[in-house]
Short mmCIF file of C-alpha atoms and ligand atoms in Angstrom, two decimals:
data_model
loop_
_atom_site.label_atom_id
_atom_site.label_comp_id
_atom_site.label_asym_id
_atom_site.label_seq_id
_atom_site.Cartn_x
_atom_site.Cartn_y
_atom_site.Cartn_z
CA MET A 723 93.14 77.64 105.25
CA HIS A 724 95.42 80.59 104.14
CA GLU A 725 95.07 82.07 100.77
CA TYR A 726 98.16 83.91 99.53
CA ASN A 727 97.73 86.27 96.83
CA LEU A 728 101.16 87.33 95.27
CA SER A 729 101.97 89.05 91.84
CA PRO A 730 102.28 86.71 88.96
CA MET A 731 105.68 88.40 87.66
CA LEU A 732 108.26 90.52 89.46
CA MET A 733 111.25 92.31 87.59
CA LEU A 734 113.76 93.19 90.23
CA GLY A 735 117.40 94.87 89.79
CA SER A 736 119.10 97.96 88.62
CA GLY A 737 118.29 98.85 84.91
CA CYS A 738 115.37 96.09 84.51
CA ARG A 739 112.89 98.35 83.22
CA HIS A 740 115.07 98.11 79.94
CA LYS A 741 113.88 94.28 80.06
CA LEU A 742 110.14 95.37 79.48
CA THR A 743 110.58 94.98 75.78
CA ASP A 744 111.42 91.15 76.15
CA ILE A 745 108.11 90.36 78.25
CA LEU A 746 106.23 92.56 75.94
CA GLU A 747 107.27 90.68 72.76
CA GLY A 748 103.96 90.02 70.37
CA GLN A 749 102.31 93.00 71.65
CA SER A 750 102.95 95.31 69.01
CA GLY A 751 100.30 97.65 67.76
CA ALA A 752 98.78 97.75 71.33
CA LYS A 753 98.36 101.21 73.24
CA ALA A 754 99.22 101.94 76.73
CA LEU A 755 97.77 104.45 79.25
CA LEU A 756 100.81 105.46 81.20
CA VAL A 757 99.65 106.97 84.73
CA THR A 758 101.84 109.16 86.44
CA ASP A 759 102.02 112.66 88.25
CA LYS A 760 103.51 115.77 87.26
CA ASP A 761 106.53 115.79 89.47
CA ILE A 762 107.42 112.32 88.00
CA ARG A 763 106.72 113.46 84.61
CA GLN A 764 109.16 116.44 85.18
CA LEU A 765 111.94 113.95 85.97
CA GLY A 766 111.51 112.76 82.62
CA ILE A 767 110.80 108.90 83.90
CA PRO A 768 107.47 108.53 82.12
CA ASP A 769 109.14 109.54 78.65
CA GLU A 770 111.98 107.05 78.93
CA ILE A 771 109.47 104.38 79.71
CA SER A 772 107.26 105.40 76.72
CA GLU A 773 110.46 105.18 74.73
CA ILE A 774 111.08 101.48 75.81
CA LEU A 775 107.38 100.61 75.19
CA GLY A 776 107.83 102.28 71.92
CA LYS A 777 110.86 99.70 71.02
CA ALA A 778 108.25 97.01 71.73
CA GLY A 779 105.93 98.64 69.20
CA ILE A 780 103.40 100.01 71.94
CA GLU A 781 102.29 103.38 71.81
CA THR A 782 101.45 105.39 74.84
CA ALA A 783 99.06 107.87 75.85
CA VAL A 784 100.24 109.78 79.29
CA PHE A 785 97.65 110.87 81.94
CA ASP A 786 99.80 112.83 84.54
CA GLU A 787 96.79 114.00 86.60
CA VAL A 788 97.39 112.08 89.57
CA ALA A 789 97.83 113.92 92.71
CA ALA A 790 98.98 112.84 96.21
CA ASP A 791 96.10 110.90 97.76
CA PRO A 792 94.42 109.83 94.57
CA THR A 793 90.45 110.60 94.22
CA THR A 794 87.83 109.07 92.47
CA ASP A 795 87.47 111.79 90.20
CA GLN A 796 91.13 111.37 89.02
CA VAL A 797 90.26 107.68 88.47
CA THR A 798 87.38 109.00 86.34
CA ALA A 799 89.41 111.18 84.31
CA GLY A 800 92.11 108.49 83.65
CA LEU A 801 89.20 105.86 82.84
CA GLN A 802 87.92 108.53 80.11
CA MET A 803 91.36 109.12 78.60
CA PHE A 804 91.82 104.76 78.57
CA LEU A 805 88.54 104.49 76.56
CA ASN A 806 89.12 107.70 74.47
CA GLU A 807 92.32 106.51 73.57
CA ASN A 808 91.29 102.95 72.93
CA CYS A 809 94.11 101.29 75.43
CA SER A 810 94.59 97.92 76.10
CA MET A 811 97.01 98.21 78.87
CA ILE A 812 97.97 100.44 81.66
CA VAL A 813 101.43 101.29 82.80
CA ALA A 814 101.63 103.05 86.24
CA VAL A 815 104.75 105.03 86.98
CA GLY A 816 105.46 106.78 90.33
CA GLY A 817 104.94 106.13 94.01
CA GLY A 818 101.95 104.62 95.75
CA SER A 819 99.53 107.41 94.37
CA PRO A 820 99.87 106.82 90.48
CA ILE A 821 99.97 102.76 91.08
CA ASP A 822 96.79 103.02 93.27
CA CYS A 823 95.07 105.25 90.89
CA ALA A 824 96.15 102.93 87.98
CA LYS A 825 94.89 99.94 89.86
CA ASN A 826 91.46 101.55 90.33
CA ILE A 827 91.20 102.74 86.67
CA VAL A 828 91.77 98.96 85.39
CA TYR A 829 89.48 97.64 88.16
CA VAL A 830 86.79 99.83 86.65
CA ALA A 831 87.69 99.18 82.89
CA ARG A 832 87.50 95.41 83.76
CA GLU A 833 84.13 95.62 85.22
CA GLY A 834 82.58 97.93 82.56
CA ALA A 835 80.49 96.48 79.97
CA PHE A 836 82.77 96.77 76.89
CA GLU A 837 84.93 94.41 75.33
CA PRO A 838 88.68 94.67 75.35
CA ALA A 839 90.14 95.56 72.24
CA VAL A 840 93.19 93.22 72.53
CA SER A 841 93.70 90.19 74.67
CA PHE A 842 96.97 89.66 76.44
CA ARG A 843 98.91 87.16 78.29
CA TRP A 844 98.01 88.29 81.71
CA GLY A 845 94.55 88.65 80.86
CA ARG A 846 92.02 91.49 80.38
CA PHE A 847 93.79 94.98 80.59
CA PRO A 848 96.99 93.97 82.30
CA LEU A 849 98.59 96.61 84.55
CA ILE A 850 102.35 96.91 84.75
CA ALA A 851 103.43 98.78 87.81
CA ILE A 852 106.86 100.64 87.98
CA PRO A 853 107.62 102.12 91.46
CA THR A 854 109.89 105.23 91.66
CA THR A 855 109.88 105.16 95.40
CA ALA A 856 110.98 102.29 97.58
CA GLY A 857 108.26 102.06 100.31
CA THR A 858 104.45 101.54 99.46
CA GLY A 859 104.72 98.12 98.24
CA SER A 860 101.67 98.96 96.05
CA GLU A 861 103.26 97.33 93.13
CA VAL A 862 102.78 93.97 94.45
CA SER A 863 99.75 94.51 96.97
CA GLN A 864 96.26 93.65 96.72
CA TYR A 865 95.05 97.02 98.70
CA LEU A 866 94.54 100.48 97.29
CA VAL A 867 93.86 103.57 98.84
CA ILE A 868 91.33 106.14 97.23
CA THR A 869 89.74 109.32 98.45
CA ASP A 870 86.16 109.63 97.69
CA SER A 871 85.80 113.22 95.89
CA ASP A 872 82.42 113.66 97.12
CA SER A 873 82.81 112.79 100.84
CA GLY A 874 86.62 113.60 101.08
CA ASN A 875 87.00 110.52 102.87
CA LYS A 876 90.03 107.97 102.03
CA VAL A 877 88.71 104.42 101.60
CA VAL A 878 91.07 101.42 101.92
CA LEU A 879 89.97 98.58 99.24
CA ARG A 880 90.95 95.06 98.96
CA ASP A 881 90.84 92.54 95.81
CA SER A 882 93.17 90.09 94.90
CA SER A 883 92.37 91.34 91.23
CA PHE A 884 93.99 94.82 92.45
CA ILE A 885 97.42 92.99 92.11
CA PRO A 886 99.43 94.46 89.15
CA SER A 887 100.35 91.75 86.23
CA VAL A 888 103.88 92.91 86.24
CA ALA A 889 105.73 94.72 88.90
CA VAL A 890 109.16 96.32 87.58
CA CYS A 891 110.96 97.14 90.66
CA ASP A 892 114.34 99.15 89.05
CA ALA A 893 116.39 100.92 91.75
CA GLU A 894 117.87 103.07 89.53
CA LEU A 895 114.45 105.28 89.33
CA THR A 896 114.89 105.80 92.87
CA THR A 897 118.47 107.38 93.00
CA SER A 898 117.14 111.16 92.48
CA LEU A 899 114.71 110.90 95.48
CA PRO A 900 115.52 113.47 98.09
CA PRO A 901 116.62 112.31 101.86
CA SER A 902 113.15 113.37 103.18
CA VAL A 903 111.24 111.18 100.61
CA THR A 904 113.87 108.19 100.77
CA VAL A 905 113.06 108.04 104.93
CA ASN A 906 109.41 108.57 104.69
CA THR A 907 108.72 106.14 101.99
CA GLY A 908 111.33 103.72 103.55
CA MET A 909 109.75 103.99 106.98
CA ASP A 910 106.52 103.14 105.43
CA ALA A 911 108.04 100.03 104.23
CA PHE A 912 109.35 99.31 107.61
CA SER A 913 105.90 100.01 109.02
CA HIS A 914 104.24 97.36 106.78
CA ALA A 915 107.11 94.85 107.77
CA LEU A 916 106.90 95.41 111.51
CA GLU A 917 102.75 95.53 111.39
CA SER A 918 102.11 92.74 109.26
CA TYR A 919 104.83 90.56 111.35
CA LEU A 920 102.56 91.46 114.58
CA ALA A 921 99.32 91.16 112.67
CA THR A 922 96.28 88.76 113.91
CA CYS A 923 96.72 87.13 110.24
CA ALA A 924 100.52 86.62 110.21
CA THR A 925 101.62 83.17 109.10
CA ASP A 926 105.11 81.73 108.79
CA PHE A 927 104.93 82.50 104.98
CA SER A 928 104.32 86.30 105.65
CA ASP A 929 106.69 86.35 108.66
CA ALA A 930 109.50 85.08 106.57
CA LEU A 931 109.01 88.01 104.00
CA ALA A 932 108.51 90.83 106.96
CA MET A 933 111.30 89.58 108.91
CA LYS A 934 113.97 89.62 105.77
CA ALA A 935 112.20 93.03 105.31
CA ILE A 936 112.72 94.37 108.77
CA GLY A 937 116.60 93.22 108.77
CA ILE A 938 117.46 94.75 105.27
CA ILE A 939 115.54 98.22 106.30
CA VAL A 940 117.45 98.46 109.44
CA GLU A 941 120.61 97.99 107.89
CA PHE A 942 120.19 100.00 104.60
CA LEU A 943 117.65 102.80 105.19
CA PRO A 944 120.40 104.90 106.89
CA ARG A 945 122.64 104.45 104.19
CA ALA A 946 120.03 105.36 101.47
CA TYR A 947 119.04 108.35 103.66
CA LYS A 948 122.69 109.72 104.08
CA ASN A 949 124.36 108.81 100.54
CA GLY A 950 121.19 107.76 98.13
CA LYS A 951 122.74 109.33 95.13
CA ARG A 952 125.71 107.17 95.11
CA ASP A 953 125.08 104.03 97.27
CA MET A 954 123.40 101.88 94.69
CA GLU A 955 123.64 98.89 96.75
CA ALA A 956 121.45 100.88 99.53
CA ARG A 957 119.08 101.82 96.90
CA GLU A 958 118.86 98.02 95.44
CA LYS A 959 118.31 96.67 99.04
CA MET A 960 115.46 99.04 99.87
CA MET A 961 113.73 98.38 96.72
CA GLU A 962 113.74 94.66 97.36
CA ALA A 963 112.82 95.13 101.05
CA GLN A 964 110.01 97.32 100.32
CA MET A 965 108.71 94.66 97.83
CA LEU A 966 108.94 91.91 100.37
CA ALA A 967 107.15 94.10 102.97
CA GLY A 968 104.29 95.04 100.53
CA MET A 969 103.80 91.12 99.78
CA ALA A 970 103.86 90.70 103.60
CA PHE A 971 101.37 93.16 104.57
CA SER A 972 99.24 92.29 101.47
CA ASN A 973 98.60 89.08 102.99
CA ALA A 974 98.75 89.36 106.69
CA GLY A 975 97.27 92.94 107.10
CA LEU A 976 98.48 95.70 109.09
CA GLY A 977 97.14 97.24 112.43
CA LEU A 978 96.91 100.23 114.76
CA CYS A 979 99.95 102.03 113.47
CA HIS A 980 98.40 102.54 109.95
CA ALA A 981 95.20 103.21 111.52
CA THR A 982 96.38 105.95 113.79
CA SER A 983 98.54 107.46 110.77
CA HIS A 984 95.99 107.54 108.02
CA ALA A 985 93.78 109.75 110.52
CA VAL A 986 96.87 112.03 111.19
CA GLY A 987 97.68 112.08 107.28
CA SER A 988 94.02 113.17 106.42
CA LYS A 989 93.65 115.79 108.86
CA TYR A 990 97.11 117.35 109.11
CA GLY A 991 98.54 116.42 105.69
CA VAL A 992 101.63 114.36 107.15
CA PRO A 993 103.21 112.22 104.42
CA HIS A 994 101.96 108.62 104.90
CA GLY A 995 105.39 106.89 105.61
CA ARG A 996 106.27 110.04 108.16
CA ALA A 997 103.03 109.74 110.09
CA ASN A 998 103.66 105.85 110.49
CA ALA A 999 106.97 106.36 111.65
CA ILE A 1000 106.36 108.87 114.35
CA MET A 1001 103.06 106.71 115.65
CA LEU A 1002 105.07 103.36 115.25
CA PRO A 1003 106.89 103.20 118.66
CA TYR A 1004 104.09 104.42 120.68
CA VAL A 1005 101.69 101.78 118.93
CA LEU A 1006 104.67 99.19 119.28
CA ALA A 1007 104.85 99.93 123.08
CA TYR A 1008 100.74 99.56 123.71
CA ASN A 1009 100.99 96.22 121.79
CA LEU A 1010 104.29 94.89 123.53
CA PRO A 1011 102.46 93.29 126.24
CA VAL A 1012 100.79 90.61 123.92
CA VAL A 1013 103.49 90.39 121.33
CA GLN A 1014 106.83 90.26 123.53
CA ARG A 1015 107.88 86.62 122.08
CA LYS A 1016 107.57 87.76 118.69
CA VAL A 1017 108.92 90.93 118.90
CA SER A 1018 112.03 89.23 120.93
CA ARG A 1019 112.53 87.25 118.01
CA LEU A 1020 113.52 90.28 115.91
CA PHE A 1021 116.45 91.09 118.40
CA PRO A 1022 119.03 88.83 116.76
CA ILE A 1023 117.95 90.46 113.51
CA LEU A 1024 118.30 94.05 115.02
CA ALA A 1025 121.45 93.55 117.39
CA SER A 1026 123.91 90.97 118.71
CA ARG A 1027 122.04 89.04 121.28
CA ARG A 1028 122.28 89.66 124.95
CA GLY A 1029 121.74 86.98 127.40
CA GLY A 1030 119.85 86.69 130.59
CA LEU A 1031 116.68 88.98 129.50
CA SER A 1032 113.21 88.03 129.64
CA TRP A 1033 110.70 88.17 126.81
CA LEU A 1034 109.44 91.57 128.05
CA GLN A 1035 113.22 92.98 128.46
CA THR A 1036 114.19 91.75 125.20
CA SER A 1037 111.00 93.37 123.19
CA GLN A 1038 111.60 96.48 125.11
CA GLU A 1039 115.09 96.35 123.75
CA VAL A 1040 113.87 95.82 120.34
CA GLY A 1041 111.74 99.05 120.71
CA ARG A 1042 114.54 101.11 121.80
CA ILE A 1043 116.57 99.96 118.85
CA ILE A 1044 113.64 101.05 116.57
CA TRP A 1045 113.47 104.37 118.69
CA ASP A 1046 117.01 105.06 117.96
CA LEU A 1047 116.89 104.12 114.30
CA LEU A 1048 113.84 106.81 113.76
CA ARG A 1049 115.94 109.57 115.67
CA SER A 1050 119.01 108.62 113.39
CA LEU A 1051 116.54 109.26 110.51
CA ASP A 1052 115.47 112.69 111.99
CA ILE A 1053 112.00 111.61 112.24
CA PRO A 1054 110.47 113.86 114.91
CA ALA A 1055 109.53 112.11 118.15
CA SER A 1056 106.39 113.92 118.61
CA LEU A 1057 103.27 114.80 116.63
CA LYS A 1058 103.57 118.28 117.86
CA GLU A 1059 105.96 118.96 115.12
CA GLU A 1060 103.65 118.18 112.43
CA GLY A 1061 101.08 120.75 113.84
CA VAL A 1062 98.86 118.37 115.94
CA LYS A 1063 97.50 119.83 118.93
CA ALA A 1064 95.87 118.13 122.09
CA ALA A 1065 92.55 119.89 121.05
CA GLY A 1066 92.74 117.74 117.80
CA ILE A 1067 93.12 114.42 119.32
CA SER A 1068 89.41 113.47 119.85
CA GLU A 1069 88.63 113.61 116.18
CA LEU A 1070 91.65 111.79 115.35
CA VAL A 1071 90.50 109.02 117.63
CA GLU A 1072 87.17 108.79 116.03
CA THR A 1073 88.69 108.33 112.54
CA ALA A 1074 91.51 105.86 113.69
CA TYR A 1075 89.04 103.66 115.57
CA ALA A 1076 86.76 103.37 112.33
CA ASP A 1077 89.88 102.74 110.21
CA PRO A 1078 89.91 99.00 109.15
CA ALA A 1079 93.79 98.65 108.90
CA GLY A 1080 93.54 98.29 112.75
CA ASN A 1081 91.49 95.04 112.48
CA THR A 1082 94.59 93.03 112.19
CA ASN A 1083 96.35 94.63 115.04
CA PRO A 1084 97.56 92.18 117.80
CA CYS A 1085 95.82 93.71 120.59
CA THR A 1086 91.99 94.64 120.74
CA TYR A 1087 91.52 98.26 121.62
CA GLU A 1088 88.84 100.79 122.68
CA LYS A 1089 88.92 104.71 121.79
CA SER A 1090 90.23 105.17 125.12
CA ASP A 1091 93.48 103.16 124.24
CA ILE A 1092 93.94 104.98 120.78
CA ASN A 1093 93.63 108.12 123.04
CA GLU A 1094 96.44 107.02 125.30
CA ILE A 1095 98.59 106.19 122.28
CA TYR A 1096 97.99 109.76 120.51
CA ARG A 1097 98.71 111.52 123.77
CA ALA A 1098 101.91 109.50 124.17
CA ALA A 1099 102.85 110.70 120.54
CA LEU A 1100 102.04 114.25 121.42
CA ALA A 1101 104.32 114.24 124.59
CA GLY A 1102 107.10 112.62 122.37
CA GLU A 1103 108.61 110.64 125.14
CA MET A 1104 110.58 107.31 124.64
CA PRO A 1105 107.83 105.01 125.57
CA PHE A 1106 109.97 101.72 126.08
CA ASP A 1107 111.38 100.77 129.83
CA ILE A 1108 115.24 101.11 129.76
CA VAL A 1109 116.56 97.58 130.83
CA GLY A 1110 119.05 97.92 133.70
FE1 FE2 B 1319 101.60 102.19 104.25
#
C-alpha cells in the first residue's frame, strides 16, 4: 500500500497571487500572520501580499525574523506573535526557510491547548505558502528542516499535516532572483527530482512527477539562468517543475546526495541547492551500478537516443549529460571551491551517515562509501566513464 500526500489546493501561473482574494472570500475579519525574511521584505513582496489580503478583508501582522536555516527560537518568536496578534491563519512568503518556519509555527499552534478564533474551510489555522524561489518545493511537501537552537543540529521532520493548505506558485515573484540563486534553487529541484526517481520508495506515480520535472529543468534552467529577468516562459516552467519535484520527493524520499549535502551545508555554509549540485554526480556515479536501467530511461528525456549501448553505457551517458549541465551553469566541480579540506572529510562522513535523507538511497552504504564519495567530490574529476 502506498499513501500519497498532496497539497489540497495549488494555484499556478503568472499573476495567480492576485486570485487569492477569490479563494479567501468569506474570510473578512480574519487576521493572518505573514511569515517572511528581511531580504524578501525589502523587495516589497510581503507588502503587496498584505494589500491583496486586505482586499479580502484580511488584516496582516508581519513576522520577518526568519533567517536562512530557520531555528526553533524563530519558530517560538513567530508563534508568540501569532498568539499575541490573535491570528487565525498564516501566510508564508519566501524561499524554503520562511515556508519551513511557518509550517512549524502552524504545527505548534495546532497542537497547542488553545481554541482557534476562527474556523476555516481548510481546517484549523490554515497555511498559505507563496514561494519566491523555484527550488525547494516546500510549499507542497510534508517535510520541513529546522535547526535546534540549543544543539545547533539540523533536524528533518516529516508529517502529512505539514503540507500547506494552499500553494500559490506565481513565477512573477521569481523574476528578480539573481542568476546564482536561480541556479542553486533550480538545482535543488533537480536533485529532488533525480533522487526521488531513484529512491527506494519511488512508485510509478512519483516517477511520473519526477521524470517530467527532470525534463523541464534540463531544458529551462539554463534559460532562466541566462535571461531570468525577461524569459517568463523559463521562469514559469521552473516554478512548475520545482513543484512537481517537491511532490515527488515528498512522497518517495531522497537519498545520499541530500544526506551528504546537508553535512556540507551545516559545516561550511554552502547554500543547500549548490551543495546538492556539487555532490550529485559523485553520488549518482556511486549508485549507478544498481540503478542503471532506471537512469537509462532518462536518456530519451535528456538527449536523443543512441542505439547499441548497454544499460551501463547509457546510464553513464546520462551522468555525463548532467555533468555538462552543471558545468554550463557554473557550478564548481569540486567541494574545494567551497572551502572543504581533506582534513574535514571524516566529520562530514559522520554527519552524512546519520542523516535520514539517505534512508531511501537506492544503494546501501557504509561510512567508507561516503568517504569515497566525498574524496571524489574533493578531487572534482568527472566520475562517469566515457562511452567510446
Ligand atoms: Fe533539497
